[in-house]
Short mmCIF file of C-alpha atoms in Angstrom, two decimals:
data_model
loop_
_atom_site.label_atom_id
_atom_site.label_comp_id
_atom_site.label_asym_id
_atom_site.label_seq_id
_atom_site.Cartn_x
_atom_site.Cartn_y
_atom_site.Cartn_z
CA MET A 1310 1.67 1.64 19.47
CA ASN A 1311 5.25 1.07 20.54
CA ILE A 1312 6.96 -0.25 17.44
CA ILE A 1313 10.34 -1.94 17.71
CA ALA A 1314 12.60 -1.47 14.68
CA LEU A 1315 13.94 -4.48 12.84
CA PRO A 1316 17.06 -5.75 14.62
CA GLY A 1317 20.21 -4.66 12.83
CA SER A 1318 18.65 -1.41 11.60
CA PRO A 1319 20.97 1.61 11.68
CA ALA A 1320 20.70 3.96 14.63
CA ALA A 1321 18.14 6.75 14.18
CA ALA A 1322 20.82 9.40 14.79
CA ASP A 1323 23.04 7.91 12.06
CA VAL A 1324 20.16 7.86 9.57
CA ALA A 1325 19.30 11.47 10.45
CA ALA A 1326 22.94 12.52 9.97
CA ASP A 1327 23.04 10.85 6.55
CA LEU A 1328 19.78 12.54 5.54
CA ARG A 1329 21.11 15.93 6.67
CA ALA A 1330 24.26 15.38 4.59
CA LEU A 1331 22.11 14.47 1.57
CA ALA A 1332 19.95 17.54 2.18
CA ASP A 1333 23.03 19.77 2.31
CA ILE A 1334 24.21 18.47 -1.08
CA ALA A 1335 20.73 18.55 -2.64
CA GLU A 1336 20.23 22.16 -1.55
CA THR A 1337 23.06 23.35 -3.82
CA ASP A 1338 23.19 20.67 -6.53
CA GLU A 1339 20.16 20.33 -8.83
CA PHE A 1340 21.45 17.07 -10.30
CA VAL A 1341 21.78 15.43 -6.88
CA ALA A 1342 18.38 16.86 -5.89
CA ALA A 1343 16.80 15.36 -9.01
CA MET A 1344 18.37 11.95 -8.37
CA LEU A 1345 17.21 11.94 -4.76
CA ALA A 1346 13.71 13.05 -5.77
CA ARG A 1347 13.48 10.15 -8.25
CA LEU A 1348 14.75 7.70 -5.65
CA ILE A 1349 12.42 8.83 -2.89
CA SER A 1350 9.30 9.65 -4.92
CA GLY A 1351 9.68 6.61 -7.15
CA GLY A 1352 10.19 4.07 -4.40
CA THR A 1353 8.05 2.58 -1.70
CA LEU A 1354 8.42 2.33 2.06
CA TRP A 1355 7.17 -0.90 3.60
CA PRO A 1356 6.53 0.01 7.26
CA ASN A 1357 5.85 -3.58 8.31
CA HIS A 1358 9.20 -4.71 6.87
CA ALA A 1359 11.06 -2.24 9.09
CA THR A 1360 9.59 -3.64 12.30
CA ASP A 1361 10.62 -6.37 14.67
CA TYR A 1362 8.95 -9.69 13.87
CA GLN A 1363 6.55 -9.38 16.81
CA HIS A 1364 4.67 -6.71 14.83
CA ARG A 1365 4.36 -8.66 11.57
CA ASP A 1366 0.84 -9.89 12.33
CA HIS A 1367 -0.36 -6.35 13.02
CA GLY A 1368 0.02 -4.80 9.58
CA ALA A 1369 -2.95 -2.43 9.88
CA GLN A 1370 -1.71 -1.05 13.19
CA VAL A 1371 1.85 -0.66 11.88
CA MET A 1372 0.58 1.14 8.76
CA GLY A 1373 -1.65 3.36 10.88
CA GLU A 1374 1.28 4.25 13.12
CA ALA A 1375 3.50 5.03 10.10
CA ILE A 1376 0.78 7.31 8.68
CA ARG A 1377 0.38 9.02 12.05
CA ARG A 1378 4.12 9.70 12.27
CA PHE A 1379 4.38 11.16 8.75
CA LYS A 1380 1.15 13.18 8.94
CA PRO A 1381 2.76 16.27 10.58
CA ILE A 1382 5.06 16.80 7.57
CA ALA A 1383 2.47 16.13 4.85
CA ALA A 1384 1.89 19.15 2.59
CA GLU A 1385 -1.58 17.83 1.65
CA PRO A 1386 -3.91 15.20 3.11
CA ILE A 1387 -2.52 11.68 2.97
CA ARG A 1388 -4.49 9.65 0.45
CA LYS A 1389 -5.00 5.94 -0.07
CA GLU A 1390 -4.50 4.15 -3.36
CA PHE A 1391 -4.96 0.56 -4.45
CA ARG A 1392 -2.81 -1.05 -7.14
CA ASP A 1393 -2.89 -4.19 -9.28
CA GLY A 1394 -6.52 -4.27 -10.28
CA GLY A 1395 -7.77 -3.36 -6.84
CA ASP A 1396 -6.66 -6.57 -5.11
CA GLY A 1397 -2.91 -6.20 -4.72
CA TYR A 1398 -1.46 -3.37 -2.69
CA PHE A 1399 -2.56 -0.67 -0.27
CA ASP A 1400 -0.59 2.57 -0.55
CA ALA A 1401 -0.77 5.56 1.75
CA VAL A 1402 0.59 8.45 -0.32
CA VAL A 1403 2.21 11.22 1.72
CA PRO A 1404 2.74 14.35 -0.41
CA LEU A 1405 5.56 16.56 0.83
CA LYS A 1406 6.64 19.83 -0.78
CA ALA A 1407 8.80 18.39 -3.59
CA LEU A 1408 8.73 14.69 -2.76
CA THR A 1409 6.10 12.03 -2.28
CA LEU A 1410 6.40 9.16 0.17
CA ARG A 1411 4.52 5.96 -0.62
CA LEU A 1412 3.85 3.68 2.36
CA THR A 1413 2.95 0.23 1.03
CA ASP A 1414 1.79 -3.17 2.16
CA LEU A 1415 -0.28 -5.97 0.74
CA ARG A 1416 -3.92 -4.97 0.87
CA GLU A 1417 -4.89 -8.20 2.64
CA VAL A 1418 -2.40 -7.39 5.42
CA VAL A 1419 -3.72 -3.87 5.99
CA CYS A 1420 -7.42 -4.14 5.13
CA GLU A 1421 -10.24 -6.55 5.78
CA ARG A 1422 -12.06 -8.08 2.79
CA VAL A 1423 -15.77 -8.06 3.59
CA VAL A 1424 -18.19 -9.94 1.30
CA THR A 1425 -21.22 -7.71 0.76
CA GLY A 1426 -23.23 -10.04 -1.47
CA VAL A 1427 -23.15 -12.68 -4.18
CA GLU A 1428 -24.22 -12.10 -7.78
CA THR A 1429 -25.17 -14.87 -10.18
CA VAL A 1430 -23.65 -14.43 -13.64
CA THR A 1431 -24.15 -16.45 -16.80
CA GLU A 1432 -21.46 -16.91 -19.42
CA GLU A 1433 -20.56 -19.17 -22.31
CA VAL A 1434 -17.50 -21.35 -21.87
CA PRO A 1435 -16.05 -24.26 -23.85
CA ASP A 1436 -17.75 -27.55 -22.97
CA PRO A 1437 -15.09 -29.47 -21.00
CA GLU A 1438 -16.16 -32.79 -22.59
CA TYR A 1439 -15.72 -31.46 -26.14
CA VAL A 1440 -12.85 -29.00 -25.88
CA ALA A 1441 -11.35 -30.11 -29.20
CA ALA A 1442 -14.51 -29.13 -31.09
CA ALA A 1443 -15.00 -26.16 -28.74
CA PRO A 1444 -18.78 -25.92 -28.71
CA LYS A 1445 -20.15 -23.28 -26.36
CA VAL A 1446 -22.40 -24.04 -23.40
CA THR A 1447 -24.10 -21.64 -21.04
CA VAL A 1448 -22.83 -21.74 -17.47
CA THR A 1449 -24.22 -19.92 -14.46
CA ARG A 1450 -21.94 -19.15 -11.54
CA GLU A 1451 -21.89 -16.94 -8.48
CA VAL A 1452 -19.55 -13.99 -8.13
CA GLU A 1453 -18.93 -12.36 -4.76
CA SER A 1454 -19.46 -8.66 -4.26
CA PHE A 1455 -17.05 -7.32 -1.69
CA GLU A 1456 -15.39 -4.24 -0.33
CA TRP A 1457 -12.14 -3.56 1.46
CA LYS A 1458 -12.51 -1.86 4.84
CA CYS A 1459 -9.29 -0.11 5.74
CA ALA A 1460 -10.40 1.85 8.79
CA PRO A 1461 -9.06 3.03 11.17
CA ILE A 1462 -5.93 3.56 9.07
CA LEU A 1463 -7.31 6.67 7.45
CA ALA A 1464 -10.17 7.71 9.68
CA ALA A 1465 -11.81 9.92 7.06
CA SER A 1466 -11.64 7.29 4.33
CA GLU A 1467 -14.62 5.30 3.21
CA ALA A 1468 -14.65 1.67 2.13
CA VAL A 1469 -13.58 1.02 -1.44
CA THR A 1470 -15.96 -1.18 -3.40
CA ARG A 1471 -14.87 -3.41 -6.22
#
């Protein structure tokens, strides 16, 4: 996929020069190295936010391309994580030697939510007509079973079931 960087982004050569300068300082200064490690390993990279607007509707492809480009420098296999109760964010975690990169996007942008069934559940809730007295009534409702399919982003990954 040919991804166009967000207009106004710094030139790749300038970013590389800045990173080399930071690397030179970090190599001899433990304090600077620790600060940079906290910044990089504690933050997130949003690949889709660094692209030209024509790519914004292709979040899965953009994430897949970002993963593909970082894969050669990964010290271990890139892993996927889901945050916020399983419905919020998709993270591709790229472990390096001393740092960890976290590529992030909204799960719904990167993955497809596939309903795999519906379960009927029964629960007691306050009767809406008598909320002040708060008697309990039995209510039956249906709850979807679903999974998030995130392929082909991580080809070896399986669907994650909620």
